[in-house]
């Protein structure tokens, strides 16, 4: 009986040791999983062409150019008004944060990105995504403006080229006031387009807490042929008044456009000749609403 009692003790001891080992493994696994779940995920990609422009905003001015196979951190994805995808990126050797077209970046997998970040900690943007992409120092913000019309042009510089269209009642921080082309301008930051300029007569200074402001309609300049308001977004502007005419640009919903000549009929459609965003061409009449502000009657 004594021998049997000794064997029982030995068996119990082994079971206790086994249980302790299992508990240790379980605890270690839980800690490992917790560490893995709390780890920061990063996104990196390689430049797929030579001489890639890194811009100060979507479609903006070039800051630097990057060679093929350069690795950059991807901070944010964006889509512009022409449905082109962009990436906000960080390039550590020059501490540059800017924007590139997404089609020119080959993204790494999540595993590859995290491994790259672990072995190259200097490649990680030193600031948060919001502050690095926005590039707005709170101390630089002079106030806020809100658009009081639809289809307001956001320009790359005061009186410069158009980089986007802004809807009514959109609020932006501004960092500077300028005068150019006989107008006053606000330098604002747009989450979609980056920095740009809004004409002062299309915005109103407001508090950031303000939700809406009274709407002020756009008053088109007098025209013999009247004006139209686009009722469809991203409408093709064509070189000729034809369904298969060459596409030379786009106009956006709620944009008010002056007619340059009397409407024409072709291929079962009414066509309006307009000028917008640096191009002159035709838009289909079923994509717009005629505004009865001409000296003559609206087209039938």
mmCIF file of C-alpha atoms in Angstrom:
data_model
loop_
_atom_site.group_PDB
_atom_site.id
_atom_site.type_symbol
_atom_site.label_atom_id
_atom_site.label_comp_id
_atom_site.label_asym_id
_atom_site.label_seq_id
_atom_site.Cartn_x
_atom_site.Cartn_y
_atom_site.Cartn_z
ATOM 1 C CA UNK A 1 0.000 0.000 0.000
ATOM 2 C CA UNK A 2 2.895 2.316 0.725
ATOM 3 C CA UNK A 3 4.275 1.903 -2.792
ATOM 4 C CA UNK A 4 0.882 2.592 -4.295
ATOM 5 C CA UNK A 5 0.602 5.713 -2.137
ATOM 6 C CA UNK A 6 4.014 6.921 -3.391
ATOM 7 C CA UNK A 7 2.961 6.342 -7.021
ATOM 8 C CA UNK A 8 -0.211 8.352 -6.445
ATOM 9 C CA UNK A 9 1.827 11.259 -5.093
ATOM 10 C CA UNK A 10 4.164 11.105 -8.079
ATOM 11 C CA UNK A 11 1.238 11.040 -10.487
ATOM 12 C CA UNK A 12 -0.425 13.995 -8.785
ATOM 13 C CA UNK A 13 2.858 15.918 -8.879
ATOM 14 C CA UNK A 14 3.235 15.343 -12.624
ATOM 15 C CA UNK A 15 -0.329 16.478 -13.223
ATOM 16 C CA UNK A 16 0.271 19.642 -11.221
ATOM 17 C CA UNK A 17 3.425 20.387 -13.218
ATOM 18 C CA UNK A 18 1.557 19.774 -16.468
ATOM 19 C CA UNK A 19 -1.240 22.088 -15.432
ATOM 20 C CA UNK A 20 1.262 24.792 -14.495
ATOM 21 C CA UNK A 21 2.934 24.458 -17.890
ATOM 22 C CA UNK A 22 -0.409 24.721 -19.668
ATOM 23 C CA UNK A 23 -1.370 27.781 -17.623
ATOM 24 C CA UNK A 24 2.004 29.383 -18.367
ATOM 25 C CA UNK A 25 1.550 28.804 -22.101
ATOM 26 C CA UNK A 26 -1.984 30.174 -21.989
ATOM 27 C CA UNK A 27 -0.932 33.314 -20.123
ATOM 28 C CA UNK A 28 2.008 33.834 -22.501
ATOM 29 C CA UNK A 29 -0.312 33.411 -25.477
ATOM 30 C CA UNK A 30 -2.801 35.915 -24.098
ATOM 31 C CA UNK A 31 -0.022 38.451 -23.513
ATOM 32 C CA UNK A 32 1.348 37.867 -27.020
ATOM 33 C CA UNK A 33 -2.095 38.323 -28.564
ATOM 34 C CA UNK A 34 -2.668 41.468 -26.519
ATOM 35 C CA UNK A 35 0.674 42.882 -27.640
ATOM 36 C CA UNK A 36 -0.083 42.027 -31.260
ATOM 37 C CA UNK A 37 -3.536 43.601 -31.141
ATOM 38 C CA UNK A 38 -2.204 46.803 -29.591
ATOM 39 C CA UNK A 39 0.656 47.124 -32.105
ATOM 40 C CA UNK A 40 0.410 50.027 -34.565
ATOM 41 C CA UNK A 41 -0.198 49.085 -38.185
ATOM 42 C CA UNK A 42 1.655 51.107 -40.819
ATOM 43 C CA UNK A 43 1.286 51.413 -44.565
ATOM 44 C CA UNK A 44 4.274 51.708 -46.902
ATOM 45 C CA UNK A 45 4.662 51.562 -50.656
ATOM 46 C CA UNK A 46 7.275 51.771 -53.413
ATOM 47 C CA UNK A 47 7.373 54.351 -56.200
ATOM 48 C CA UNK A 48 6.744 52.557 -59.506
ATOM 49 C CA UNK A 49 8.013 55.245 -61.929
ATOM 50 C CA UNK A 50 10.955 57.602 -62.126
ATOM 51 C CA UNK A 51 10.513 61.305 -61.410
ATOM 52 C CA UNK A 52 7.254 61.019 -59.473
ATOM 53 C CA UNK A 53 5.984 64.453 -58.451
ATOM 54 C CA UNK A 54 5.161 64.934 -54.775
ATOM 55 C CA UNK A 55 2.771 67.885 -54.579
ATOM 56 C CA UNK A 56 1.785 70.288 -51.823
ATOM 57 C CA UNK A 57 -1.895 69.464 -52.392
ATOM 58 C CA UNK A 58 -3.995 67.263 -54.653
ATOM 59 C CA UNK A 59 -3.081 68.482 -58.130
ATOM 60 C CA UNK A 60 -0.987 71.261 -56.574
ATOM 61 C CA UNK A 61 2.573 72.474 -57.030
ATOM 62 C CA UNK A 62 5.515 70.046 -57.033
ATOM 63 C CA UNK A 63 7.595 69.891 -53.844
ATOM 64 C CA UNK A 64 10.100 67.166 -54.782
ATOM 65 C CA UNK A 65 10.456 64.308 -57.264
ATOM 66 C CA UNK A 66 11.074 60.690 -56.265
ATOM 67 C CA UNK A 67 12.967 57.976 -58.137
ATOM 68 C CA UNK A 68 11.642 54.508 -58.880
ATOM 69 C CA UNK A 69 11.663 52.018 -55.950
ATOM 70 C CA UNK A 70 11.816 54.744 -53.288
ATOM 71 C CA UNK A 71 9.839 53.648 -50.212
ATOM 72 C CA UNK A 72 7.341 56.099 -48.702
ATOM 73 C CA UNK A 73 4.876 55.922 -45.834
ATOM 74 C CA UNK A 74 1.242 56.179 -46.898
ATOM 75 C CA UNK A 75 -0.783 58.376 -44.561
ATOM 76 C CA UNK A 76 -4.159 58.756 -46.240
ATOM 77 C CA UNK A 77 -6.098 58.006 -49.438
ATOM 78 C CA UNK A 78 -8.094 60.684 -51.275
ATOM 79 C CA UNK A 79 -10.161 61.024 -54.447
ATOM 80 C CA UNK A 80 -10.313 64.283 -56.392
ATOM 81 C CA UNK A 81 -13.234 65.781 -58.294
ATOM 82 C CA UNK A 82 -12.233 63.872 -61.451
ATOM 83 C CA UNK A 83 -12.328 60.540 -59.577
ATOM 84 C CA UNK A 84 -8.517 60.260 -59.602
ATOM 85 C CA UNK A 85 -7.117 58.532 -56.515
ATOM 86 C CA UNK A 86 -4.327 60.194 -54.550
ATOM 87 C CA UNK A 87 -2.189 59.225 -51.572
ATOM 88 C CA UNK A 88 -0.888 61.503 -48.839
ATOM 89 C CA UNK A 89 2.655 60.254 -48.211
ATOM 90 C CA UNK A 90 5.662 60.927 -45.986
ATOM 91 C CA UNK A 91 9.249 60.742 -47.327
ATOM 92 C CA UNK A 92 11.672 60.663 -44.422
ATOM 93 C CA UNK A 93 15.030 61.665 -46.026
ATOM 94 C CA UNK A 94 13.674 65.156 -46.739
ATOM 95 C CA UNK A 95 10.917 65.126 -44.075
ATOM 96 C CA UNK A 96 8.409 65.842 -46.842
ATOM 97 C CA UNK A 97 4.676 65.265 -46.513
ATOM 98 C CA UNK A 98 2.767 65.626 -49.771
ATOM 99 C CA UNK A 99 0.438 64.090 -52.326
ATOM 100 C CA UNK A 100 1.043 61.648 -55.200
ATOM 101 C CA UNK A 101 -1.250 59.870 -57.621
ATOM 102 C CA UNK A 102 -2.063 56.448 -56.181
ATOM 103 C CA UNK A 103 -1.467 54.621 -59.463
ATOM 104 C CA UNK A 104 2.268 55.304 -59.145
ATOM 105 C CA UNK A 105 2.678 53.655 -55.739
ATOM 106 C CA UNK A 106 2.856 49.875 -55.267
ATOM 107 C CA UNK A 107 1.588 49.213 -51.762
ATOM 108 C CA UNK A 108 3.256 46.679 -49.481
ATOM 109 C CA UNK A 109 1.160 44.125 -47.629
ATOM 110 C CA UNK A 110 0.307 44.865 -44.002
ATOM 111 C CA UNK A 111 2.923 42.333 -42.830
ATOM 112 C CA UNK A 112 5.596 43.817 -45.102
ATOM 113 C CA UNK A 113 4.704 47.364 -44.028
ATOM 114 C CA UNK A 114 4.932 46.567 -40.316
ATOM 115 C CA UNK A 115 8.218 44.722 -40.826
ATOM 116 C CA UNK A 116 9.616 47.687 -42.768
ATOM 117 C CA UNK A 117 8.515 50.081 -40.020
ATOM 118 C CA UNK A 118 10.164 47.901 -37.368
ATOM 119 C CA UNK A 119 13.498 47.838 -39.213
ATOM 120 C CA UNK A 120 13.308 51.469 -40.390
ATOM 121 C CA UNK A 121 11.766 53.494 -37.546
ATOM 122 C CA UNK A 122 13.097 56.716 -39.064
ATOM 123 C CA UNK A 123 10.796 56.209 -42.060
ATOM 124 C CA UNK A 124 7.719 56.758 -39.887
ATOM 125 C CA UNK A 125 6.136 60.207 -39.895
ATOM 126 C CA UNK A 126 6.975 61.911 -36.574
ATOM 127 C CA UNK A 127 3.499 63.457 -36.337
ATOM 128 C CA UNK A 128 -0.002 62.037 -36.349
ATOM 129 C CA UNK A 129 -1.796 61.384 -39.639
ATOM 130 C CA UNK A 130 -4.137 64.329 -39.137
ATOM 131 C CA UNK A 131 -1.486 66.892 -38.350
ATOM 132 C CA UNK A 132 1.014 65.667 -40.942
ATOM 133 C CA UNK A 133 -1.522 65.543 -43.767
ATOM 134 C CA UNK A 134 -3.298 68.726 -42.837
ATOM 135 C CA UNK A 135 -0.077 70.598 -42.301
ATOM 136 C CA UNK A 136 -2.017 73.221 -40.362
ATOM 137 C CA UNK A 137 -0.349 74.555 -37.271
ATOM 138 C CA UNK A 138 -3.126 75.663 -34.902
ATOM 139 C CA UNK A 139 -1.094 78.785 -34.176
ATOM 140 C CA UNK A 140 -1.270 79.711 -37.886
ATOM 141 C CA UNK A 141 -5.061 79.582 -38.106
ATOM 142 C CA UNK A 142 -6.456 83.111 -38.295
ATOM 143 C CA UNK A 143 -10.101 82.070 -38.412
ATOM 144 C CA UNK A 144 -12.650 80.102 -40.401
ATOM 145 C CA UNK A 145 -14.651 80.772 -43.544
ATOM 146 C CA UNK A 146 -17.777 79.108 -44.908
ATOM 147 C CA UNK A 147 -18.799 79.007 -48.552
ATOM 148 C CA UNK A 148 -22.011 80.865 -49.369
ATOM 149 C CA UNK A 149 -22.482 79.513 -52.896
ATOM 150 C CA UNK A 150 -22.246 76.152 -54.653
ATOM 151 C CA UNK A 151 -19.554 75.233 -57.138
ATOM 152 C CA UNK A 152 -17.018 77.696 -55.717
ATOM 153 C CA UNK A 153 -13.586 77.325 -57.324
ATOM 154 C CA UNK A 154 -10.733 76.291 -55.029
ATOM 155 C CA UNK A 155 -7.522 77.532 -56.646
ATOM 156 C CA UNK A 156 -3.883 76.502 -56.222
ATOM 157 C CA UNK A 157 -2.931 80.139 -55.598
ATOM 158 C CA UNK A 158 -4.715 83.460 -55.421
ATOM 159 C CA UNK A 159 -6.304 83.921 -58.868
ATOM 160 C CA UNK A 160 -4.553 80.727 -60.037
ATOM 161 C CA UNK A 161 -5.639 77.462 -61.603
ATOM 162 C CA UNK A 162 -8.669 75.538 -60.315
ATOM 163 C CA UNK A 163 -7.922 72.410 -58.274
ATOM 164 C CA UNK A 164 -11.450 71.627 -57.087
ATOM 165 C CA UNK A 165 -15.048 72.682 -56.601
ATOM 166 C CA UNK A 166 -16.539 73.400 -53.177
ATOM 167 C CA UNK A 167 -20.197 73.004 -52.253
ATOM 168 C CA UNK A 168 -22.238 75.528 -50.314
ATOM 169 C CA UNK A 169 -21.938 75.680 -46.484
ATOM 170 C CA UNK A 170 -18.477 74.058 -46.248
ATOM 171 C CA UNK A 171 -16.234 75.388 -43.458
ATOM 172 C CA UNK A 172 -12.429 75.677 -43.682
ATOM 173 C CA UNK A 173 -9.655 77.122 -41.526
ATOM 174 C CA UNK A 174 -7.713 79.917 -43.186
ATOM 175 C CA UNK A 175 -4.115 80.941 -42.594
ATOM 176 C CA UNK A 176 -3.680 83.967 -44.809
ATOM 177 C CA UNK A 177 -5.478 86.772 -46.654
ATOM 178 C CA UNK A 178 -4.198 88.007 -50.011
ATOM 179 C CA UNK A 179 -5.215 90.320 -52.841
ATOM 180 C CA UNK A 180 -4.804 89.278 -56.474
ATOM 181 C CA UNK A 181 -6.613 89.929 -59.749
ATOM 182 C CA UNK A 182 -8.707 92.642 -58.142
ATOM 183 C CA UNK A 183 -10.162 90.278 -55.514
ATOM 184 C CA UNK A 184 -9.464 89.373 -51.916
ATOM 185 C CA UNK A 185 -8.584 85.714 -51.225
ATOM 186 C CA UNK A 186 -8.410 83.365 -48.254
ATOM 187 C CA UNK A 187 -5.764 80.650 -48.099
ATOM 188 C CA UNK A 188 -7.679 77.689 -46.679
ATOM 189 C CA UNK A 189 -7.096 74.025 -45.963
ATOM 190 C CA UNK A 190 -9.400 71.420 -47.497
ATOM 191 C CA UNK A 191 -9.307 67.837 -46.238
ATOM 192 C CA UNK A 192 -9.824 66.648 -49.829
ATOM 193 C CA UNK A 193 -7.596 69.018 -51.786
ATOM 194 C CA UNK A 194 -5.044 70.327 -49.301
ATOM 195 C CA UNK A 195 -4.180 74.034 -49.290
ATOM 196 C CA UNK A 196 -5.886 76.314 -51.748
ATOM 197 C CA UNK A 197 -7.467 79.724 -52.191
ATOM 198 C CA UNK A 198 -11.129 80.811 -52.063
ATOM 199 C CA UNK A 199 -12.326 84.160 -53.340
ATOM 200 C CA UNK A 200 -13.580 86.345 -50.510
ATOM 201 C CA UNK A 201 -16.868 87.217 -52.187
ATOM 202 C CA UNK A 202 -17.890 83.534 -52.168
ATOM 203 C CA UNK A 203 -17.229 82.949 -48.460
ATOM 204 C CA UNK A 204 -18.121 84.456 -45.123
ATOM 205 C CA UNK A 205 -16.021 84.466 -41.979
ATOM 206 C CA UNK A 206 -17.631 82.327 -39.322
ATOM 207 C CA UNK A 207 -16.989 80.552 -36.041
ATOM 208 C CA UNK A 208 -16.009 76.886 -36.228
ATOM 209 C CA UNK A 209 -19.049 76.013 -34.129
ATOM 210 C CA UNK A 210 -21.437 77.514 -36.675
ATOM 211 C CA UNK A 211 -23.482 74.873 -38.487
ATOM 212 C CA UNK A 212 -25.111 76.863 -41.270
ATOM 213 C CA UNK A 213 -25.176 80.369 -42.646
ATOM 214 C CA UNK A 214 -27.759 82.159 -44.798
ATOM 215 C CA UNK A 215 -27.374 81.141 -48.416
ATOM 216 C CA UNK A 216 -26.431 83.785 -50.938
ATOM 217 C CA UNK A 217 -27.151 82.709 -54.529
ATOM 218 C CA UNK A 218 -24.577 83.201 -57.256
ATOM 219 C CA UNK A 219 -25.597 86.087 -59.464
ATOM 220 C CA UNK A 220 -24.422 85.349 -63.012
ATOM 221 C CA UNK A 221 -23.212 88.198 -65.174
ATOM 222 C CA UNK A 222 -25.718 89.563 -67.668
ATOM 223 C CA UNK A 223 -25.826 87.579 -70.917
ATOM 224 C CA UNK A 224 -27.801 87.836 -74.120
ATOM 225 C CA UNK A 225 -28.290 84.064 -74.029
ATOM 226 C CA UNK A 226 -28.790 83.575 -70.286
ATOM 227 C CA UNK A 227 -27.170 81.021 -68.002
ATOM 228 C CA UNK A 228 -27.558 77.446 -66.848
ATOM 229 C CA UNK A 229 -27.110 75.636 -63.542
ATOM 230 C CA UNK A 230 -25.647 72.139 -63.742
ATOM 231 C CA UNK A 231 -28.022 69.537 -62.277
ATOM 232 C CA UNK A 232 -25.654 66.570 -62.754
ATOM 233 C CA UNK A 233 -22.151 66.113 -61.398
ATOM 234 C CA UNK A 234 -18.973 65.662 -63.460
ATOM 235 C CA UNK A 235 -20.574 66.444 -66.814
ATOM 236 C CA UNK A 236 -18.325 66.205 -69.864
ATOM 237 C CA UNK A 237 -17.503 69.394 -71.730
ATOM 238 C CA UNK A 238 -17.096 68.508 -75.408
ATOM 239 C CA UNK A 239 -15.281 70.353 -78.183
ATOM 240 C CA UNK A 240 -18.311 70.086 -80.476
ATOM 241 C CA UNK A 241 -22.055 69.869 -79.930
ATOM 242 C CA UNK A 242 -22.106 66.130 -80.514
ATOM 243 C CA UNK A 243 -22.500 62.992 -78.455
ATOM 244 C CA UNK A 244 -19.071 61.745 -79.513
ATOM 245 C CA UNK A 245 -17.341 65.101 -79.521
ATOM 246 C CA UNK A 246 -13.881 65.198 -77.951
ATOM 247 C CA UNK A 247 -14.052 65.490 -74.161
ATOM 248 C CA UNK A 248 -12.002 68.510 -73.107
ATOM 249 C CA UNK A 249 -13.066 68.984 -69.471
ATOM 250 C CA UNK A 250 -15.739 68.521 -66.808
ATOM 251 C CA UNK A 251 -18.161 70.739 -64.934
ATOM 252 C CA UNK A 252 -19.756 70.028 -61.606
ATOM 253 C CA UNK A 253 -23.210 69.977 -60.088
ATOM 254 C CA UNK A 254 -24.715 73.331 -59.002
ATOM 255 C CA UNK A 255 -22.177 75.302 -61.065
ATOM 256 C CA UNK A 256 -23.719 78.388 -62.712
ATOM 257 C CA UNK A 257 -22.427 78.928 -66.268
ATOM 258 C CA UNK A 258 -22.960 81.778 -68.720
ATOM 259 C CA UNK A 259 -24.138 80.770 -72.207
ATOM 260 C CA UNK A 260 -21.841 82.027 -74.940
ATOM 261 C CA UNK A 261 -24.320 81.567 -77.780
ATOM 262 C CA UNK A 262 -27.848 80.395 -78.463
ATOM 263 C CA UNK A 263 -28.501 76.714 -77.718
ATOM 264 C CA UNK A 264 -28.151 74.314 -80.633
ATOM 265 C CA UNK A 265 -29.929 71.039 -81.402
ATOM 266 C CA UNK A 266 -28.025 67.942 -82.483
ATOM 267 C CA UNK A 267 -28.519 64.181 -82.219
ATOM 268 C CA UNK A 268 -31.735 64.638 -80.282
ATOM 269 C CA UNK A 269 -30.176 66.847 -77.579
ATOM 270 C CA UNK A 270 -29.998 70.544 -76.770
ATOM 271 C CA UNK A 271 -26.393 71.696 -76.397
ATOM 272 C CA UNK A 272 -25.155 74.740 -74.483
ATOM 273 C CA UNK A 273 -21.876 76.460 -75.279
ATOM 274 C CA UNK A 274 -20.083 77.484 -72.090
ATOM 275 C CA UNK A 275 -16.651 78.325 -70.769
ATOM 276 C CA UNK A 276 -15.401 76.746 -67.522
ATOM 277 C CA UNK A 277 -12.129 75.783 -65.874
ATOM 278 C CA UNK A 278 -10.057 77.146 -68.727
ATOM 279 C CA UNK A 279 -11.901 75.366 -71.559
ATOM 280 C CA UNK A 280 -14.701 76.391 -73.905
ATOM 281 C CA UNK A 281 -17.078 73.791 -75.247
ATOM 282 C CA UNK A 282 -20.536 72.243 -75.108
ATOM 283 C CA UNK A 283 -22.573 70.457 -72.431
ATOM 284 C CA UNK A 284 -25.752 68.471 -72.951
ATOM 285 C CA UNK A 285 -28.969 70.280 -72.077
ATOM 286 C CA UNK A 286 -30.463 67.396 -70.106
ATOM 287 C CA UNK A 287 -27.615 67.743 -67.605
ATOM 288 C CA UNK A 288 -28.483 71.350 -66.731
ATOM 289 C CA UNK A 289 -31.339 73.718 -65.868
ATOM 290 C CA UNK A 290 -31.848 76.876 -67.922
ATOM 291 C CA UNK A 291 -31.991 80.034 -65.794
ATOM 292 C CA UNK A 292 -34.512 82.553 -67.134
ATOM 293 C CA UNK A 293 -32.140 85.507 -66.809
ATOM 294 C CA UNK A 294 -31.563 86.341 -70.484
ATOM 295 C CA UNK A 295 -33.029 89.096 -72.594
ATOM 296 C CA UNK A 296 -34.763 86.458 -74.695
ATOM 297 C CA UNK A 297 -36.988 83.523 -73.769
ATOM 298 C CA UNK A 298 -35.591 80.181 -72.598
ATOM 299 C CA UNK A 299 -35.173 77.462 -75.229
ATOM 300 C CA UNK A 300 -38.123 75.165 -75.804
#
